[in-house]
Short mmCIF file of C-alpha atoms in Angstrom, two decimals:
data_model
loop_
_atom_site.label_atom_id
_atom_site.label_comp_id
_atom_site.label_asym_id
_atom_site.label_seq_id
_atom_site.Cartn_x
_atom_site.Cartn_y
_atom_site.Cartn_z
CA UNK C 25 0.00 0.00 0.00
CA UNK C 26 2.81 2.90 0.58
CA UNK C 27 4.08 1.54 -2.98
CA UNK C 28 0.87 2.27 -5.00
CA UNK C 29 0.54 5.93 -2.66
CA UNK C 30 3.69 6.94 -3.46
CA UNK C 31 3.45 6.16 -6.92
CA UNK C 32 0.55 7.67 -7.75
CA UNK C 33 1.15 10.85 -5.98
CA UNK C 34 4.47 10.64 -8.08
CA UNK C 35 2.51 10.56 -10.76
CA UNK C 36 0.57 13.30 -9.69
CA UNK C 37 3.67 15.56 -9.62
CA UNK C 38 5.86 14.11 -12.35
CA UNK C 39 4.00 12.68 -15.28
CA UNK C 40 3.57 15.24 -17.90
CA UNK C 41 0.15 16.20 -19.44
CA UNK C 42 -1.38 12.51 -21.36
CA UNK C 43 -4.13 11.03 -22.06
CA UNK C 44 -6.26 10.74 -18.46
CA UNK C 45 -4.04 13.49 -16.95
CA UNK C 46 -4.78 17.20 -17.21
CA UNK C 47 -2.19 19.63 -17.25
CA UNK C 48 -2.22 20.90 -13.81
CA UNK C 49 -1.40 17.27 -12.98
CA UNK C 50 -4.35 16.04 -12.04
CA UNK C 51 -5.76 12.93 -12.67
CA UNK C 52 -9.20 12.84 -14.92
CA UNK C 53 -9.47 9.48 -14.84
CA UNK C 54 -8.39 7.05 -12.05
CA UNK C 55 -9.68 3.55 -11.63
CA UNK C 56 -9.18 0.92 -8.72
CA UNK C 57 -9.70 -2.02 -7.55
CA UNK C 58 -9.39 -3.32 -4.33
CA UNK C 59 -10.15 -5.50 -1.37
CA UNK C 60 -12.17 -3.69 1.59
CA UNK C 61 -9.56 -4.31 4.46
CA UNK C 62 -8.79 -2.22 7.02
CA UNK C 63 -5.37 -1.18 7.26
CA UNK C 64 -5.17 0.31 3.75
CA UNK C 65 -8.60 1.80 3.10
CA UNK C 66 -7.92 4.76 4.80
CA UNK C 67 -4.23 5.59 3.12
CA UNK C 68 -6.56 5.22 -0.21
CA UNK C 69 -8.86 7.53 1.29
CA UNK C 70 -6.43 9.88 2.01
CA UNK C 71 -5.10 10.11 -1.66
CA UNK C 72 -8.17 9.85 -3.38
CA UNK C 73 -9.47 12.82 -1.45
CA UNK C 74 -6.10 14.57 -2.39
CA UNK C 75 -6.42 13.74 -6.16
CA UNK C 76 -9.98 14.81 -6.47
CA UNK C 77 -9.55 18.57 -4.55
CA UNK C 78 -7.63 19.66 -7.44
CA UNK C 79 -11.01 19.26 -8.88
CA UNK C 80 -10.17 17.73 -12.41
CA UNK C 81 -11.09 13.99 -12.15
CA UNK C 82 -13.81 12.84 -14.58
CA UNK C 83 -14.07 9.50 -14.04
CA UNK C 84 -13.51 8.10 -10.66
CA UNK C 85 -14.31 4.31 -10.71
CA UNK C 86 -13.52 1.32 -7.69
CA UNK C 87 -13.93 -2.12 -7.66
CA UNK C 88 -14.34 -3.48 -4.11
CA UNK C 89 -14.06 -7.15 -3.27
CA UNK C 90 -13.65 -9.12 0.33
CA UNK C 91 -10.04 -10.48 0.65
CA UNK C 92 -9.48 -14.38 1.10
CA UNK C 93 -11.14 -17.09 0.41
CA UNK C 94 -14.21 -17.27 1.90
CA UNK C 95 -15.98 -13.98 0.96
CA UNK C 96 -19.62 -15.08 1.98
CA UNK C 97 -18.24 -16.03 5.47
CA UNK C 98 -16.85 -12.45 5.75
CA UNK C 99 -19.59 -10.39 3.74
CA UNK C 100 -21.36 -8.98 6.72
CA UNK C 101 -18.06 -7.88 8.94
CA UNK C 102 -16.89 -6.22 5.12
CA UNK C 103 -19.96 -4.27 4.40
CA UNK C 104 -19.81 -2.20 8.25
CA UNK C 105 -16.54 -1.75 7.38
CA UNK C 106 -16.92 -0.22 3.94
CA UNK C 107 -20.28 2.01 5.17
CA UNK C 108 -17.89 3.15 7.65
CA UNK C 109 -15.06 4.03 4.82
CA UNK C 110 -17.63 5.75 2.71
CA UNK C 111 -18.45 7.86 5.93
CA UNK C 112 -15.17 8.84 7.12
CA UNK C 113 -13.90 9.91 3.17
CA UNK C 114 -17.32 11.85 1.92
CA UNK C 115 -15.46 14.19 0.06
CA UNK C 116 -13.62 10.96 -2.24
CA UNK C 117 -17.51 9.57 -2.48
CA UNK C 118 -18.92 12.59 -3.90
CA UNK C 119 -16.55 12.10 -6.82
CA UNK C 120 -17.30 8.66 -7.13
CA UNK C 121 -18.62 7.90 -10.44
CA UNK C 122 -18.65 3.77 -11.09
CA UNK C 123 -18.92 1.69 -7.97
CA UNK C 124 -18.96 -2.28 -8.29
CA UNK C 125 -19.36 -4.27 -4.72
CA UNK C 126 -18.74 -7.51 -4.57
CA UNK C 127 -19.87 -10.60 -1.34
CA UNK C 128 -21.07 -7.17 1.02
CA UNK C 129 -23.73 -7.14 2.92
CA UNK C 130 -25.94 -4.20 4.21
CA UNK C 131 -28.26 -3.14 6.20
CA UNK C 132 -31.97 -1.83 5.05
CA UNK C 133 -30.98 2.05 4.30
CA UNK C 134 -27.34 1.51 3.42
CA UNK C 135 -27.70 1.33 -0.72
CA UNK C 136 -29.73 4.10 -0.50
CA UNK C 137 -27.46 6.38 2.12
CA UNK C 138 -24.42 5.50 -0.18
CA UNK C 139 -26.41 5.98 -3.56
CA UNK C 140 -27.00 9.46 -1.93
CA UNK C 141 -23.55 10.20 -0.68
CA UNK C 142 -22.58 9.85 -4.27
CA UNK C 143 -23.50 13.20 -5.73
CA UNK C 144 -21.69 12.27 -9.15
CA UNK C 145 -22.55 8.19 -9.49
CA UNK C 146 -23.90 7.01 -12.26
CA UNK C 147 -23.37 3.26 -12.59
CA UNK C 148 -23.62 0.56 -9.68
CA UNK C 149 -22.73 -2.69 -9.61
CA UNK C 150 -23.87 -5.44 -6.41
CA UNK C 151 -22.71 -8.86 -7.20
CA UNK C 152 -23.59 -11.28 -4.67
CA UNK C 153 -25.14 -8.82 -2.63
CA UNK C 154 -26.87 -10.15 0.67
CA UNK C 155 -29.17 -7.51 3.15
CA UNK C 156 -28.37 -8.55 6.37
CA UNK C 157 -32.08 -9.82 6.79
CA UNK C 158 -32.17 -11.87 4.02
CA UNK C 159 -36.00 -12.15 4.34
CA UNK C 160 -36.75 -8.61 3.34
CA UNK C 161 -36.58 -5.94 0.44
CA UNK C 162 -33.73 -3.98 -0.89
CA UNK C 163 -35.56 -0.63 -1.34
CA UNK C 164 -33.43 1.99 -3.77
CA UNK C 165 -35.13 5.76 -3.12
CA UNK C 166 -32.78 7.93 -4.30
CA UNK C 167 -35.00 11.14 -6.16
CA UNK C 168 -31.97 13.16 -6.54
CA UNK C 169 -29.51 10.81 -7.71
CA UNK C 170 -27.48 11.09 -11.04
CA UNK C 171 -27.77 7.26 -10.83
CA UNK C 172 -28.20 6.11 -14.61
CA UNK C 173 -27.06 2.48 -14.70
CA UNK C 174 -28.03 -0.25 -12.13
CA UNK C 175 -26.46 -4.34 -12.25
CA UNK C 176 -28.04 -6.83 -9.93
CA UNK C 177 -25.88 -9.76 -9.91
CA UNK C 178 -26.99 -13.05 -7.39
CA UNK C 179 -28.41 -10.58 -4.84
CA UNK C 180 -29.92 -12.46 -1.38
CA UNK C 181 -32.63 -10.86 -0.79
CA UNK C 182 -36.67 -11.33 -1.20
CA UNK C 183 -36.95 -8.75 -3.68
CA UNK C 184 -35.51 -5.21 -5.34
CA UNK C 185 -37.99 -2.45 -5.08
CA UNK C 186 -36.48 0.70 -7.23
CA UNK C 187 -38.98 3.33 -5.57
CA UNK C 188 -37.41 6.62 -7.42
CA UNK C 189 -34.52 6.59 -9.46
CA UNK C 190 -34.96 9.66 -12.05
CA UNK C 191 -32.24 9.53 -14.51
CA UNK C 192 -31.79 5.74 -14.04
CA UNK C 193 -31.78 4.18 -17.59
CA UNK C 194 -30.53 0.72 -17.70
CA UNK C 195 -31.22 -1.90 -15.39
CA UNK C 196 -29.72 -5.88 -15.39
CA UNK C 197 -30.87 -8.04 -13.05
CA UNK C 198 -28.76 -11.43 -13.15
CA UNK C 199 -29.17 -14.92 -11.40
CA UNK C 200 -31.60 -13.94 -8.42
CA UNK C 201 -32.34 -16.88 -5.86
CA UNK C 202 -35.78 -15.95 -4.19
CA UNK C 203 -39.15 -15.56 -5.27
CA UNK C 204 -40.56 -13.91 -8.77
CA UNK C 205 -40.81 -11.57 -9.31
CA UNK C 206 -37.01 -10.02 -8.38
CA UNK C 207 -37.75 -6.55 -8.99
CA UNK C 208 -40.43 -3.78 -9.41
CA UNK C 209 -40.92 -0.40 -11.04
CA UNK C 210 -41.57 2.55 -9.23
CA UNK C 211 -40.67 6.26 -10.93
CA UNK C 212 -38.14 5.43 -13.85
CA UNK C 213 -39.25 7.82 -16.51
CA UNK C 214 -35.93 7.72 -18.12
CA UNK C 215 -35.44 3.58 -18.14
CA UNK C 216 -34.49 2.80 -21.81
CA UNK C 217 -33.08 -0.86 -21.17
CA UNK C 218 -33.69 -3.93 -18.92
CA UNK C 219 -32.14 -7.51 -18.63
CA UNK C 220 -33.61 -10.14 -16.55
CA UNK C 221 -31.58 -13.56 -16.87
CA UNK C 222 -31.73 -16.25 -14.85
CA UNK C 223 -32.50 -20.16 -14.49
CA UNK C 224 -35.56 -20.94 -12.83
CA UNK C 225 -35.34 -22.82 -9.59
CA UNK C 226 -37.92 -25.57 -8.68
CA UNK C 227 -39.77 -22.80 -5.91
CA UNK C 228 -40.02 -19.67 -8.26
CA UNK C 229 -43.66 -19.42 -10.95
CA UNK C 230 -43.50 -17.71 -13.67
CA UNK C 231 -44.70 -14.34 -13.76
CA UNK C 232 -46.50 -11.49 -15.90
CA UNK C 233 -44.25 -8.48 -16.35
CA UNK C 234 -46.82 -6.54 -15.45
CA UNK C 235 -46.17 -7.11 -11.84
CA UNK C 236 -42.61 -5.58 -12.00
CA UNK C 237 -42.52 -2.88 -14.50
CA UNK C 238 -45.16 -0.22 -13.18
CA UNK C 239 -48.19 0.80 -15.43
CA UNK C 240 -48.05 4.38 -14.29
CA UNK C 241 -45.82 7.03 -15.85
CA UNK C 242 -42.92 5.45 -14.12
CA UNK C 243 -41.62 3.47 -17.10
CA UNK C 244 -43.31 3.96 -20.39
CA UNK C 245 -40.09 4.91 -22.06
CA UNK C 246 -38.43 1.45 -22.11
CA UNK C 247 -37.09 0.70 -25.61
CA UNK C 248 -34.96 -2.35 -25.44
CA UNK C 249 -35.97 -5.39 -23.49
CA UNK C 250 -33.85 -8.73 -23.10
CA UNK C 251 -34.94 -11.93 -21.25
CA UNK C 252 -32.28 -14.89 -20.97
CA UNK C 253 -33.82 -18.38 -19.72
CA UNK C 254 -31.29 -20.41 -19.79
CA UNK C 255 -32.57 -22.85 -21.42
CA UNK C 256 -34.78 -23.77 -18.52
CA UNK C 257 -38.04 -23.07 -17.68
CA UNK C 258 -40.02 -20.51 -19.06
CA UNK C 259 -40.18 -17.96 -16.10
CA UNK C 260 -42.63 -15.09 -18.34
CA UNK C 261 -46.26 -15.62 -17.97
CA UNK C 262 -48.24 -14.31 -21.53
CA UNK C 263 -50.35 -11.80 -20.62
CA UNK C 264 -52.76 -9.66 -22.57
CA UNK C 265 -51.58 -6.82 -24.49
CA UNK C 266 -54.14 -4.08 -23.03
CA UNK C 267 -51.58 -5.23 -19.55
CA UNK C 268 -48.51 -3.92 -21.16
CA UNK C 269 -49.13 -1.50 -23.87
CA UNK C 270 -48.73 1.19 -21.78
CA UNK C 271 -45.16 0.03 -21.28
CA UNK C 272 -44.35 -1.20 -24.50
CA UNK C 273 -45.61 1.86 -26.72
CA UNK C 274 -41.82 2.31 -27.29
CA UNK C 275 -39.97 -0.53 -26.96
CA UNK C 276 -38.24 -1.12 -30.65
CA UNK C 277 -35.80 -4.14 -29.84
CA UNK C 278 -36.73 -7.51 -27.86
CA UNK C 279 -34.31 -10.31 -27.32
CA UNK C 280 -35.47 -13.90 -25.95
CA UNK C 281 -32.57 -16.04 -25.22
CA UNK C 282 -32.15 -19.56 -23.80
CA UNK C 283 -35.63 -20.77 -24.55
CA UNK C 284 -35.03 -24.60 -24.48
CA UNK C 285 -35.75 -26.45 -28.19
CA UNK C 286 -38.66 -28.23 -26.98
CA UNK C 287 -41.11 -25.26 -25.81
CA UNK C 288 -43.18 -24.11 -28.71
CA UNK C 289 -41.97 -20.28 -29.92
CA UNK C 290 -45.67 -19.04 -30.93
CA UNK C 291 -46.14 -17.81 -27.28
CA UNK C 292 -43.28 -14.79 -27.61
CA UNK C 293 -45.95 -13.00 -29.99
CA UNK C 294 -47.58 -11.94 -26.57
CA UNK C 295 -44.84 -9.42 -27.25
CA UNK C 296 -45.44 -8.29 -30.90
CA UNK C 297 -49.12 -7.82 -29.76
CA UNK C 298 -48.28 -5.37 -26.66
CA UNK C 299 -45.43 -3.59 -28.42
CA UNK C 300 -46.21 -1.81 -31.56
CA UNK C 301 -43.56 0.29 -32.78
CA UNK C 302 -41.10 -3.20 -32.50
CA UNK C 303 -38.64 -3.23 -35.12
CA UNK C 304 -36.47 -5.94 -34.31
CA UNK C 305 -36.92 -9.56 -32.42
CA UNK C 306 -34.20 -12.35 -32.05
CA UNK C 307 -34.53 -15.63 -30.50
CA UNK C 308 -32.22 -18.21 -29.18
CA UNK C 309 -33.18 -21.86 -28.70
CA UNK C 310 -31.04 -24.52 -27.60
CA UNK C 311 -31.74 -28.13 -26.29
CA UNK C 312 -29.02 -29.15 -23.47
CA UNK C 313 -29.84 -32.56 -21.67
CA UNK C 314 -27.15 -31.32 -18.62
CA UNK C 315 -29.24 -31.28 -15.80
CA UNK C 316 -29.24 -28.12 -13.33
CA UNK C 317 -29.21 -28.23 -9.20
CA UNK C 318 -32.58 -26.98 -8.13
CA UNK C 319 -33.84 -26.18 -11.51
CA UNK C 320 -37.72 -25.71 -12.24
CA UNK C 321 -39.12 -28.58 -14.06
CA UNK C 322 -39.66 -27.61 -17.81
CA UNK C 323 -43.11 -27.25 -19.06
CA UNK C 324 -44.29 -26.11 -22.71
CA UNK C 325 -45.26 -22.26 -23.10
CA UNK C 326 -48.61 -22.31 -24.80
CA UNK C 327 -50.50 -19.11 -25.83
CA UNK C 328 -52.19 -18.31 -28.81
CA UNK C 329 -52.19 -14.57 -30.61
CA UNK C 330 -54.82 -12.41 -31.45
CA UNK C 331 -56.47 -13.98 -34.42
CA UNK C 332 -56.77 -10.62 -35.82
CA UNK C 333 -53.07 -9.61 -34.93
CA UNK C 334 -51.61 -7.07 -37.50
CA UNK C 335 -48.29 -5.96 -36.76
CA UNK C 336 -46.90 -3.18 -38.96
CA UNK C 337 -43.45 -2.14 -38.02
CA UNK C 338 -41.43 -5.52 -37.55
CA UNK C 339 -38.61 -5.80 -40.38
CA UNK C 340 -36.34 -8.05 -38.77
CA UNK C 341 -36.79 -11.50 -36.98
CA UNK C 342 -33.72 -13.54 -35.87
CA UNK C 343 -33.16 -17.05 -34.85
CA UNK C 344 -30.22 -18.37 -33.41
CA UNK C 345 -30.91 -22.19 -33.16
CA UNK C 346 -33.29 -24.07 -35.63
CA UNK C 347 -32.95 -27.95 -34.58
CA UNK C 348 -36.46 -29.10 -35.00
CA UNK C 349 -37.41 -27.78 -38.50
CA UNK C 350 -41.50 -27.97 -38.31
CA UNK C 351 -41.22 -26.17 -34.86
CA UNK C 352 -39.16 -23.30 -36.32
CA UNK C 353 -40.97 -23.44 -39.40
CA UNK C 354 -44.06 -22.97 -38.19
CA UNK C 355 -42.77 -20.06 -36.14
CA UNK C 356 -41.72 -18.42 -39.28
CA UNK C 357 -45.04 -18.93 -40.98
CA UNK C 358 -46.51 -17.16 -37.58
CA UNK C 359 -44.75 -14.03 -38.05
CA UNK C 360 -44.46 -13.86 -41.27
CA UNK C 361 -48.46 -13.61 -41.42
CA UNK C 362 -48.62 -11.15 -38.36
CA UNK C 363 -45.94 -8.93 -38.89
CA UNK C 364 -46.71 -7.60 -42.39
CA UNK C 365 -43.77 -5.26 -42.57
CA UNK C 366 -41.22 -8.06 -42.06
CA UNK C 367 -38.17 -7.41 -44.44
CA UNK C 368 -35.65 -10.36 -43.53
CA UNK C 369 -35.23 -13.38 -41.43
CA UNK C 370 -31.21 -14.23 -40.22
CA UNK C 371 -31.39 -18.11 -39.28
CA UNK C 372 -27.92 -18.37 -37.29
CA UNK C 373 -26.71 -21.71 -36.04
CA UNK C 374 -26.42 -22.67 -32.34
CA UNK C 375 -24.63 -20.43 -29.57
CA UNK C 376 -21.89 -21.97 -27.51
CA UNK C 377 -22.21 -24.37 -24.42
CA UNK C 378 -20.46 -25.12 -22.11
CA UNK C 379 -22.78 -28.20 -21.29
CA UNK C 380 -22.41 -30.15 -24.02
CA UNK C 381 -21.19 -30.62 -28.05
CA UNK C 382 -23.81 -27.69 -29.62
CA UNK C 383 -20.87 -26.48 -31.73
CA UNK C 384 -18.79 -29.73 -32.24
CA UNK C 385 -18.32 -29.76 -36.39
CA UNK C 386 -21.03 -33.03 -36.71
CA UNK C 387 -23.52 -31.04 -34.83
CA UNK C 388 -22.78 -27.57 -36.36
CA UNK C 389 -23.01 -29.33 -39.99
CA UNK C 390 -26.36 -31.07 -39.40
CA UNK C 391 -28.02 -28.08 -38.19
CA UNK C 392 -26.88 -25.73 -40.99
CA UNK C 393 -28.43 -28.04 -43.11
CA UNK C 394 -31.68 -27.76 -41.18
CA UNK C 395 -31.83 -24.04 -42.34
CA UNK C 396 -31.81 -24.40 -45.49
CA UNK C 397 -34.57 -27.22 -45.44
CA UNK C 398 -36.50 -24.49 -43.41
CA UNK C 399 -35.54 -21.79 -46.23
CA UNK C 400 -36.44 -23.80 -48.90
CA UNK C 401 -40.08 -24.69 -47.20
CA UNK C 402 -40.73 -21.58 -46.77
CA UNK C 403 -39.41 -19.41 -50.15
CA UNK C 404 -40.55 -22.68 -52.50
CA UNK C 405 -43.72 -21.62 -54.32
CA UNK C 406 -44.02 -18.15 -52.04
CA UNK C 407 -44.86 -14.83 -53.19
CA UNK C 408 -43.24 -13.30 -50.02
CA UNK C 409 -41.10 -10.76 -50.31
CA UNK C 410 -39.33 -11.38 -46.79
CA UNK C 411 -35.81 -12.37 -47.15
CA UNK C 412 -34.45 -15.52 -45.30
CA UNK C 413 -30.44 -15.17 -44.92
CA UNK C 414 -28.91 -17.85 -43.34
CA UNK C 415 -25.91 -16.63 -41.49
#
């Protein structure tokens, strides 16, 4: 730790003006990572605090981690101890613009206190995040904030409740453990993107997104929109459009990943009906006999569109994944009659896993194949106009 202060105040005072350094000296853009331990934090505290009154620094980014090897044995001891850095260096927080935590864990307020200490953050990471009362709700209700990017990674706790986050525009939510759904909607206005992705475990239902993204004024701006499965159970319940149009008024680009090969596809057009001004939609299928610890048992997605379903601004469908030709085929024919605006189809052959041979040279062969049997069904005899590229 005196090594990396003394070299960067070094730097401070000998590096001429580059890239990331502004000619007075100062540092615009500093980025660190380490472990929240309590001899060194404050000697970081100290310089930070030193680097960022010249007031010059951009970009202030840390990446905090436990040390050892047992960081969920430690993650409750850690988190007091980093509230208690972020109190004693306020001025080094206020300039903090990227935080990523990983194995803490707070108490009820914390997020929020530190969110608002913060004046300049904009993107927050919590991977394997735990409350300290795992049976209760990580509230975020932070009206002020310049908070614009949010990443939920295997958080322990019953639920994520964003109450008022302004300028927030991007939210991921990865891998969550308890109940559906993992997180609700309160004032967003500016939200342009979400991910949920996850496997289902055998004690979470599926559920509408109507429960999580709010139907007031709170998040009718959203615009992209992807939901990873993988390859597990399906954990989206269909819902009626007049339950999401609201929310989907805007949304141009949907991606549905990790749907496993045997659930029939025509149940994603719950979508197309609730979002009209969709331009693109991609799909990835996969089937993956590796079993998963816990996971919910798979059961086929069935829900059929709006007989009089007219959709007028979808040009581009892609599929990554067509083993089982009439189920894809079908698919096509679906859309292809719904979506009168379509302009192209990309079939695309299977994405990596790390379960089993999907891209051994056999496999990857036989399934190339498979699209063009589905291209020729489909284009021999038609009077379409949509064009089918395989990729």
């Amino acid at each position: 730790m005196d090594a990396f202060t003394g070299a960067a105040r070094a730097l401070l005072t000998r590096v001429p003006p580059a890239e990331g350094v502004c000619e007075s000296g100062a540092l615009k853009v500093l980025v660190l990572s380490f472990y929240t331990s309590s001899p060194h934090l404050s000697s970081i505290g100290r310089l930070i605090e030193d680097i960022v009154s010249l007031g010059q620094t951009q970009c202030l980014e840390f990446c905090i981690s436990p040390p050892g090897t047992d960081p969920l044995g430690i993650s409750i001891e850690i988190g007091q101890e980093f509230m208690a850095f972020s109190r004693a260096y306020p001025v080094a927080f206020s300039w903090l613009t990227t935080l990523t935590l990983e194995y803490h864990a707070f108490g009820h307020s914390d997020i929020t206190d530190l969110i608002s200490t913060c004046s300049r953050l904009r993107h927050l990471s919590l991977r394997f995040y735990r409350l300290l009362d795992l049976h209760s709700t990580l509230k975020i209700d932070v009206p002020c904030s310049e908070l614009q990017e949010l990443e939920f990674i295997g958080l322990l706790c019953t639920r994520i409740e964003l109450v008022s986050v302004p300028k927030l525009r991007q939210v991921e939510c990865k891998c969550w453990l308890f109940n559906n759904p993992p997180v609700h909607f309160g004032y967003v206005p500016e939200l342009r993107g979400l991910v949920l992705a996850s496997k289902a475990k055998a004690w979470q239902e599926p559920f509408a997104l109507s429960e999580c993204l709010s139907t007031s004024v709170g998040a009718r701006n959203l615009s992209t929109l992807t939901l990873c499965f993988g390859y597990q159970m399906i954990w989206i319940q269909p819902e009626p459009p007049k339950q999401l149009i609201a929310i989907f008024r805007n949304l141009t680009s949907v991606r549905l990943f990790g749907i496993f090969s045997e659930c029939d596809l025509s149940w994603t057009l719950f979508i197309l009906e609730a979002a009209p001004a969709l331009h693109d939609l991609a799909l990835s299928r996969h089937s993956c006999a590796k079993p998963h610890k816990n996971s919910a048992e798979k059961t086929n997605m069935v829900w059929e569109p709006s007989k009089d379903l007219k959709h007028l601004n979808l040009e581009v469908l892609q599929i990554f994944g067509c083993e089982d030709e009439d189920k894809v085929t079908n698919y096509m024919r679906l859309v292809m009659e719904r979506a009168v605006g379509l302009l192209k189809i990309q079939l695309y052959g299977e994405s990596p896993c790390t379960y089993c041979d999907a891209t051994s040279l056999e496999r990857s062969k036989a399934e190339k194949a498979s699209r063009h049997r589905i291209k020729e069904q489909l284009t021999h005899g038609s009077s379409s106009s949509v064009e089918i590229i395989i990729c």
